[in-house]
Amino acid sequence: MDLLNRRKDIKACEEIIKKNSLTFYKAFSKITNRRKREAVYAVYAFCRYADDLIDEDQDETGLNALEEELKHYIQGEKPQSFRFRALKQTTSHYYPKNYDYKPYFDMIKGQRMDLDFKGYQTEKELLEYCYDVAGTVGLMLLPILSETHDKELDAFAVNLGYAMQITNILRDIGEDERNGRIYLPEDAFRKANYSKDDLHHGKINIEFINMFESFAKKAEGYYEQALDDLKLFPDDVKLPLGLSIVLYRGIIDACRESNYDVFTKKNFVSEDKKNELIQSFLKSMK
């Protein structure tokens, strides 16, 4: 493939992350090495496509086709879509030849769980789902972000995935409920003495706040551990990784500042607040 077409494929991936997650784009666009930065965009574009097939289109056929295309790609067949062409630029440069694509298949499995959604009984079950749809993404990115590979880095990727997916779940409680999905587990409702009917009616009381905070604090614990573990990474990715952590963690505070109204609106971190968080993190790195 000529250089112009390769650039077009990567540019398409960059536009996807820019359009769908300004938080991640703001963080990972800070990677100074262009090839490494673009590799992150390629992985994001693949994952976003899988996510959109289910969240937006409920397209099981499309998800099955993506899984088949992934299998053909691993077998060495020439990639046909821009996503796989961009991914090839990434994997051929950063992944070892014996790379195990299990995180990719696990992520697709997680998306399939949303298609046939049954809910979760326990926090353990919820975390298994969080691993499939988010922890796996961190594992996909590890070969790009670090030349070394060990269990500590794997734990970083998985735990940060837990934190970010729990954050998504808390932010989207109302929207997900209207779409027939309640991610918080049954045992959390029982422990908080808060009912599914309360949730359906958007009831914000001390019981709901306690349930929200029990998961928010778990996520914040994972974020704090991730910040502490930035020392495991090369200097050139500490800043973008750190920014992704503090900016995404800011979503939890945005929900709190909205008096826990996660039913009638989607809470975001404002641009002013993002800049404040960035400046604070930069100072902490000095």
mmCIF file of C-alpha atoms in Angstrom:
data_model
loop_
_atom_site.group_PDB
_atom_site.id
_atom_site.type_symbol
_atom_site.label_atom_id
_atom_site.label_comp_id
_atom_site.label_asym_id
_atom_site.label_seq_id
_atom_site.Cartn_x
_atom_site.Cartn_y
_atom_site.Cartn_z
ATOM 1 C CA MET A 1 0.000 0.000 0.000
ATOM 2 C CA ASP A 2 1.336 3.426 -0.850
ATOM 3 C CA LEU A 3 2.078 6.044 1.769
ATOM 4 C CA LEU A 4 -0.882 8.254 0.840
ATOM 5 C CA ASN A 5 -3.405 5.462 1.413
ATOM 6 C CA ARG A 6 -1.730 4.454 4.677
ATOM 7 C CA ARG A 7 -2.035 8.036 5.862
ATOM 8 C CA LYS A 8 -5.721 8.088 4.868
ATOM 9 C CA ASP A 9 -6.408 4.962 6.923
ATOM 10 C CA ILE A 10 -4.718 6.386 10.004
ATOM 11 C CA LYS A 11 -6.437 9.749 9.530
ATOM 12 C CA ALA A 12 -9.815 7.972 9.464
ATOM 13 C CA CYS A 13 -8.948 6.323 12.790
ATOM 14 C CA GLU A 14 -7.882 9.652 14.267
ATOM 15 C CA GLU A 15 -11.192 11.213 13.259
ATOM 16 C CA ILE A 16 -13.043 8.389 15.031
ATOM 17 C CA ILE A 17 -11.322 8.959 18.381
ATOM 18 C CA LYS A 18 -11.613 12.726 17.944
ATOM 19 C CA LYS A 19 -15.347 12.490 17.269
ATOM 20 C CA ASN A 20 -16.238 9.906 19.899
ATOM 21 C CA SER A 21 -13.927 10.636 22.833
ATOM 22 C CA LEU A 22 -12.394 14.074 23.129
ATOM 23 C CA THR A 23 -11.129 13.024 26.553
ATOM 24 C CA PHE A 24 -9.006 10.206 25.130
ATOM 25 C CA TYR A 25 -8.012 12.297 22.137
ATOM 26 C CA LYS A 26 -6.908 15.153 24.375
ATOM 27 C CA ALA A 27 -4.764 12.708 26.351
ATOM 28 C CA PHE A 28 -3.252 10.449 23.703
ATOM 29 C CA SER A 29 -2.635 13.195 21.152
ATOM 30 C CA LYS A 30 0.076 14.242 23.623
ATOM 31 C CA ILE A 31 2.188 11.206 22.654
ATOM 32 C CA THR A 32 5.145 12.791 20.901
ATOM 33 C CA ASN A 33 6.077 9.750 18.818
ATOM 34 C CA ARG A 34 3.749 9.944 15.817
ATOM 35 C CA ARG A 35 3.809 6.236 15.029
ATOM 36 C CA LYS A 36 2.986 5.321 18.605
ATOM 37 C CA ARG A 37 0.243 7.947 18.742
ATOM 38 C CA GLU A 38 -1.317 6.688 15.529
ATOM 39 C CA ALA A 39 -1.145 3.092 16.747
ATOM 40 C CA VAL A 40 -3.341 4.081 19.692
ATOM 41 C CA TYR A 41 -5.828 5.641 17.272
ATOM 42 C CA ALA A 42 -5.938 2.412 15.238
ATOM 43 C CA VAL A 43 -6.706 0.238 18.267
ATOM 44 C CA TYR A 44 -9.344 2.715 19.439
ATOM 45 C CA ALA A 45 -11.038 2.700 16.021
ATOM 46 C CA PHE A 46 -11.279 -1.093 16.043
ATOM 47 C CA CYS A 47 -12.782 -1.160 19.530
ATOM 48 C CA ARG A 48 -15.140 1.720 18.823
ATOM 49 C CA TYR A 49 -16.495 -0.011 15.752
ATOM 50 C CA ALA A 50 -17.274 -3.154 17.755
ATOM 51 C CA ASP A 51 -18.932 -1.061 20.447
ATOM 52 C CA ASP A 52 -21.045 0.914 17.974
ATOM 53 C CA LEU A 53 -22.247 -2.243 16.230
ATOM 54 C CA ILE A 54 -24.043 -3.185 19.441
ATOM 55 C CA ASP A 55 -24.743 0.091 21.275
ATOM 56 C CA GLU A 56 -26.072 1.936 18.246
ATOM 57 C CA ASP A 57 -27.194 -0.724 15.789
ATOM 58 C CA GLN A 58 -27.810 -3.950 17.764
ATOM 59 C CA ASP A 59 -26.046 -5.543 14.797
ATOM 60 C CA GLU A 60 -25.130 -9.105 15.749
ATOM 61 C CA THR A 61 -24.458 -9.961 12.105
ATOM 62 C CA GLY A 62 -21.984 -7.099 11.885
ATOM 63 C CA LEU A 63 -20.255 -8.199 15.098
ATOM 64 C CA ASN A 64 -19.980 -11.759 13.800
ATOM 65 C CA ALA A 65 -18.533 -10.421 10.546
ATOM 66 C CA LEU A 66 -15.985 -8.379 12.505
ATOM 67 C CA GLU A 67 -14.941 -11.483 14.436
ATOM 68 C CA GLU A 68 -14.527 -13.427 11.194
ATOM 69 C CA GLU A 69 -12.519 -10.588 9.661
ATOM 70 C CA LEU A 70 -10.290 -10.623 12.744
ATOM 71 C CA LYS A 71 -9.708 -14.370 12.341
ATOM 72 C CA HIS A 72 -8.804 -13.930 8.664
ATOM 73 C CA TYR A 73 -6.500 -11.047 9.591
ATOM 74 C CA ILE A 74 -4.661 -13.166 12.171
ATOM 75 C CA GLN A 75 -4.253 -15.911 9.556
ATOM 76 C CA GLY A 76 -2.411 -13.419 7.368
ATOM 77 C CA GLU A 77 -5.083 -12.540 4.827
ATOM 78 C CA LYS A 78 -4.890 -9.089 3.258
ATOM 79 C CA PRO A 79 -7.018 -6.651 5.281
ATOM 80 C CA GLN A 80 -9.910 -5.113 3.364
ATOM 81 C CA SER A 81 -11.272 -2.401 5.673
ATOM 82 C CA PHE A 82 -9.407 0.740 6.702
ATOM 83 C CA ARG A 83 -9.638 -0.358 10.345
ATOM 84 C CA PHE A 84 -7.728 -3.566 9.729
ATOM 85 C CA ARG A 85 -5.281 -1.881 7.372
ATOM 86 C CA ALA A 86 -4.513 0.658 10.106
ATOM 87 C CA LEU A 87 -4.349 -2.128 12.671
ATOM 88 C CA LYS A 88 -1.820 -3.945 10.496
ATOM 89 C CA GLN A 89 0.445 -0.894 10.593
ATOM 90 C CA THR A 90 0.196 -1.110 14.376
ATOM 91 C CA THR A 91 0.570 -4.834 14.979
ATOM 92 C CA SER A 92 3.379 -5.340 12.472
ATOM 93 C CA HIS A 93 5.453 -2.704 14.244
ATOM 94 C CA TYR A 94 4.560 -3.101 17.927
ATOM 95 C CA TYR A 95 3.205 -6.599 18.507
ATOM 96 C CA PRO A 96 5.464 -9.650 18.874
ATOM 97 C CA LYS A 97 5.040 -12.264 16.160
ATOM 98 C CA ASN A 98 3.539 -14.721 18.639
ATOM 99 C CA TYR A 99 1.055 -12.169 20.011
ATOM 100 C CA ASP A 100 -2.058 -13.748 21.506
ATOM 101 C CA TYR A 101 -5.127 -11.907 20.193
ATOM 102 C CA LYS A 102 -7.268 -13.130 23.084
ATOM 103 C CA PRO A 103 -8.001 -9.554 24.298
ATOM 104 C CA TYR A 104 -9.559 -8.772 20.914
ATOM 105 C CA PHE A 105 -11.815 -11.829 21.028
ATOM 106 C CA ASP A 106 -12.678 -11.184 24.684
ATOM 107 C CA MET A 107 -13.710 -7.639 23.800
ATOM 108 C CA ILE A 108 -16.021 -8.937 21.071
ATOM 109 C CA LYS A 109 -17.411 -11.442 23.587
ATOM 110 C CA GLY A 110 -18.150 -8.548 25.943
ATOM 111 C CA GLN A 111 -20.017 -6.683 23.224
ATOM 112 C CA ARG A 112 -22.053 -9.823 22.567
ATOM 113 C CA MET A 113 -23.044 -9.879 26.250
ATOM 114 C CA ASP A 114 -24.647 -6.465 25.748
ATOM 115 C CA LEU A 115 -26.616 -7.829 22.826
ATOM 116 C CA ASP A 116 -28.123 -10.593 24.950
ATOM 117 C CA PHE A 117 -28.204 -8.557 28.143
ATOM 118 C CA LYS A 118 -29.222 -10.383 31.311
ATOM 119 C CA GLY A 119 -27.793 -8.141 34.030
ATOM 120 C CA TYR A 120 -25.464 -9.111 36.869
ATOM 121 C CA GLN A 121 -26.032 -10.629 40.270
ATOM 122 C CA THR A 122 -22.720 -9.735 41.897
ATOM 123 C CA GLU A 123 -19.888 -7.252 41.660
ATOM 124 C CA LYS A 124 -17.621 -10.105 40.555
ATOM 125 C CA GLU A 125 -19.844 -10.710 37.524
ATOM 126 C CA LEU A 126 -19.853 -7.001 36.735
ATOM 127 C CA LEU A 127 -16.056 -6.843 36.873
ATOM 128 C CA GLU A 128 -15.838 -9.789 34.477
ATOM 129 C CA TYR A 129 -17.903 -7.762 32.020
ATOM 130 C CA CYS A 130 -15.727 -4.679 32.656
ATOM 131 C CA TYR A 131 -12.673 -6.772 31.826
ATOM 132 C CA ASP A 132 -14.180 -7.946 28.553
ATOM 133 C CA VAL A 133 -15.197 -4.525 27.239
ATOM 134 C CA ALA A 134 -12.538 -2.270 28.791
ATOM 135 C CA GLY A 135 -9.676 -4.128 30.468
ATOM 136 C CA THR A 136 -9.011 -5.837 27.164
ATOM 137 C CA VAL A 137 -8.489 -2.475 25.469
ATOM 138 C CA GLY A 138 -5.691 -1.681 27.892
ATOM 139 C CA LEU A 139 -4.090 -5.044 27.136
ATOM 140 C CA MET A 140 -4.284 -4.291 23.399
ATOM 141 C CA LEU A 141 -2.472 -1.001 23.975
ATOM 142 C CA LEU A 142 0.291 -2.346 26.235
ATOM 143 C CA PRO A 143 2.666 -3.471 23.439
ATOM 144 C CA ILE A 144 2.421 0.047 21.991
ATOM 145 C CA LEU A 145 2.951 1.869 25.272
ATOM 146 C CA SER A 146 5.725 -0.283 26.737
ATOM 147 C CA GLU A 147 8.478 -2.436 25.274
ATOM 148 C CA THR A 148 8.500 -4.609 28.378
ATOM 149 C CA HIS A 149 5.737 -6.984 29.401
ATOM 150 C CA ASP A 150 5.003 -8.266 32.887
ATOM 151 C CA LYS A 151 2.136 -9.035 35.242
ATOM 152 C CA GLU A 152 2.284 -5.577 36.833
ATOM 153 C CA LEU A 153 1.574 -3.940 33.485
ATOM 154 C CA ASP A 154 -1.237 -6.396 32.799
ATOM 155 C CA ALA A 155 -2.758 -5.539 36.177
ATOM 156 C CA PHE A 156 -2.456 -1.821 35.387
ATOM 157 C CA ALA A 157 -4.319 -2.273 32.101
ATOM 158 C CA VAL A 158 -7.090 -4.398 33.571
ATOM 159 C CA ASN A 159 -7.612 -2.262 36.686
ATOM 160 C CA LEU A 160 -7.717 0.946 34.670
ATOM 161 C CA GLY A 161 -10.282 -0.739 32.436
ATOM 162 C CA TYR A 162 -12.354 -1.525 35.526
ATOM 163 C CA ALA A 163 -12.167 2.111 36.632
ATOM 164 C CA MET A 164 -13.142 3.564 33.279
ATOM 165 C CA GLN A 165 -15.994 1.141 32.642
ATOM 166 C CA ILE A 166 -17.431 1.666 36.121
ATOM 167 C CA THR A 167 -17.230 5.395 35.403
ATOM 168 C CA ASN A 168 -19.132 4.872 32.148
ATOM 169 C CA ILE A 169 -21.761 2.810 33.954
ATOM 170 C CA LEU A 170 -22.288 5.449 36.650
ATOM 171 C CA ARG A 171 -22.473 8.296 34.130
ATOM 172 C CA ASP A 172 -24.938 6.424 31.898
ATOM 173 C CA ILE A 173 -27.271 4.897 34.506
ATOM 174 C CA GLY A 174 -30.368 6.681 33.200
ATOM 175 C CA GLU A 175 -29.645 6.222 29.505
ATOM 176 C CA ASP A 176 -28.813 2.545 29.949
ATOM 177 C CA GLU A 177 -31.971 1.909 31.997
ATOM 178 C CA ARG A 178 -34.101 3.431 29.256
ATOM 179 C CA ASN A 179 -32.385 1.052 26.825
ATOM 180 C CA GLY A 180 -33.231 -1.945 28.991
ATOM 181 C CA ARG A 181 -29.821 -2.369 30.615
ATOM 182 C CA ILE A 182 -29.088 -2.055 34.322
ATOM 183 C CA TYR A 183 -25.414 -2.790 34.882
ATOM 184 C CA LEU A 184 -25.213 -2.306 38.637
ATOM 185 C CA PRO A 185 -25.550 -5.764 40.192
ATOM 186 C CA GLU A 186 -28.518 -7.083 42.137
ATOM 187 C CA ASP A 187 -26.543 -7.348 45.365
ATOM 188 C CA ALA A 188 -25.724 -3.617 45.201
ATOM 189 C CA PHE A 189 -29.437 -2.775 45.092
ATOM 190 C CA ARG A 190 -30.141 -5.035 48.067
ATOM 191 C CA LYS A 191 -27.252 -3.620 50.065
ATOM 192 C CA ALA A 192 -28.347 -0.030 49.391
ATOM 193 C CA ASN A 193 -32.053 -0.766 49.961
ATOM 194 C CA TYR A 194 -32.756 0.854 46.598
ATOM 195 C CA SER A 195 -35.090 -0.761 44.069
ATOM 196 C CA LYS A 196 -35.141 -1.167 40.298
ATOM 197 C CA ASP A 197 -38.458 0.712 40.383
ATOM 198 C CA ASP A 198 -36.697 3.611 42.134
ATOM 199 C CA LEU A 199 -34.104 3.550 39.383
ATOM 200 C CA HIS A 200 -36.769 3.476 36.676
ATOM 201 C CA HIS A 201 -38.316 6.627 38.146
ATOM 202 C CA GLY A 202 -34.962 8.379 38.507
ATOM 203 C CA LYS A 203 -35.219 8.616 42.278
ATOM 204 C CA ILE A 204 -32.189 10.368 43.770
ATOM 205 C CA ASN A 205 -32.136 9.781 47.510
ATOM 206 C CA ILE A 206 -29.557 8.875 50.122
ATOM 207 C CA GLU A 207 -29.894 5.192 49.202
ATOM 208 C CA PHE A 208 -29.101 5.920 45.566
ATOM 209 C CA ILE A 209 -26.214 8.205 46.500
ATOM 210 C CA ASN A 210 -24.752 5.526 48.769
ATOM 211 C CA MET A 211 -24.992 2.949 45.981
ATOM 212 C CA PHE A 212 -23.444 5.373 43.477
ATOM 213 C CA GLU A 213 -20.625 6.250 45.887
ATOM 214 C CA SER A 214 -19.828 2.626 46.677
ATOM 215 C CA PHE A 215 -18.902 2.114 43.021
ATOM 216 C CA ALA A 216 -17.429 5.586 42.544
ATOM 217 C CA LYS A 217 -14.985 4.971 45.383
ATOM 218 C CA LYS A 218 -14.003 1.602 43.917
ATOM 219 C CA ALA A 219 -13.290 3.290 40.594
ATOM 220 C CA GLU A 220 -11.320 6.052 42.300
ATOM 221 C CA GLY A 221 -9.233 3.431 44.083
ATOM 222 C CA TYR A 222 -8.340 1.889 40.731
ATOM 223 C CA TYR A 223 -7.506 5.339 39.335
ATOM 224 C CA GLU A 224 -5.219 6.107 42.277
ATOM 225 C CA GLN A 225 -3.403 2.799 41.841
ATOM 226 C CA ALA A 226 -3.024 3.508 38.124
ATOM 227 C CA LEU A 227 -1.503 6.919 38.823
ATOM 228 C CA ASP A 228 0.954 5.312 41.227
ATOM 229 C CA ASP A 229 1.844 2.687 38.602
ATOM 230 C CA LEU A 230 2.704 5.227 35.906
ATOM 231 C CA LYS A 231 6.289 4.695 37.054
ATOM 232 C CA LEU A 232 6.186 1.342 35.250
ATOM 233 C CA PHE A 233 5.970 3.067 31.861
ATOM 234 C CA PRO A 234 8.495 4.857 29.641
ATOM 235 C CA ASP A 235 8.672 8.616 30.102
ATOM 236 C CA ASP A 236 7.138 9.397 26.711
ATOM 237 C CA VAL A 237 3.756 7.869 27.621
ATOM 238 C CA LYS A 238 3.486 8.864 31.290
ATOM 239 C CA LEU A 239 1.897 12.205 30.432
ATOM 240 C CA PRO A 240 -0.797 10.937 28.031
ATOM 241 C CA LEU A 241 -1.610 7.966 30.272
ATOM 242 C CA GLY A 242 -1.792 10.193 33.325
ATOM 243 C CA LEU A 243 -4.025 12.676 31.534
ATOM 244 C CA SER A 244 -6.383 9.911 30.424
ATOM 245 C CA ILE A 245 -6.667 8.857 34.076
ATOM 246 C CA VAL A 246 -7.308 12.272 35.630
ATOM 247 C CA LEU A 247 -9.642 13.435 32.853
ATOM 248 C CA TYR A 248 -11.761 10.290 32.945
ATOM 249 C CA ARG A 249 -11.839 10.276 36.726
ATOM 250 C CA GLY A 250 -13.202 13.816 36.457
ATOM 251 C CA ILE A 251 -16.461 12.408 35.069
ATOM 252 C CA ILE A 252 -17.281 11.024 38.522
ATOM 253 C CA ASP A 253 -16.912 14.470 40.078
ATOM 254 C CA ALA A 254 -19.027 15.936 37.272
ATOM 255 C CA CYS A 255 -21.822 13.550 38.303
ATOM 256 C CA ARG A 256 -21.443 14.611 41.934
ATOM 257 C CA GLU A 257 -21.512 18.284 40.988
ATOM 258 C CA SER A 258 -24.813 17.633 39.187
ATOM 259 C CA ASN A 259 -26.225 16.354 42.492
ATOM 260 C CA TYR A 260 -26.013 12.787 41.192
ATOM 261 C CA ASP A 261 -28.465 13.442 38.369
ATOM 262 C CA VAL A 262 -27.411 10.698 35.997
ATOM 263 C CA PHE A 263 -30.998 10.212 34.853
ATOM 264 C CA THR A 264 -31.924 13.326 32.879
ATOM 265 C CA LYS A 265 -28.541 14.292 31.429
ATOM 266 C CA LYS A 266 -25.128 12.990 30.508
ATOM 267 C CA ASN A 267 -22.461 14.547 32.690
ATOM 268 C CA PHE A 268 -19.210 15.665 31.107
ATOM 269 C CA VAL A 269 -16.049 17.369 32.287
ATOM 270 C CA SER A 270 -16.167 20.960 31.043
ATOM 271 C CA GLU A 271 -13.310 22.331 28.964
ATOM 272 C CA ASP A 272 -12.371 24.706 31.788
ATOM 273 C CA LYS A 273 -12.302 21.813 34.245
ATOM 274 C CA LYS A 274 -10.291 19.675 31.810
ATOM 275 C CA ASN A 275 -7.686 22.418 31.530
ATOM 276 C CA GLU A 276 -7.615 22.734 35.319
ATOM 277 C CA LEU A 277 -7.073 18.980 35.704
ATOM 278 C CA ILE A 278 -4.347 19.014 33.062
ATOM 279 C CA GLN A 279 -2.491 21.860 34.760
ATOM 280 C CA SER A 280 -2.793 20.165 38.139
ATOM 281 C CA PHE A 281 -1.418 16.911 36.745
ATOM 282 C CA LEU A 282 1.458 18.699 35.006
ATOM 283 C CA LYS A 283 2.424 20.300 38.319
ATOM 284 C CA SER A 284 2.321 16.914 40.047
ATOM 285 C CA MET A 285 4.821 15.529 37.525
ATOM 286 C CA LYS A 286 7.470 18.141 38.279
#
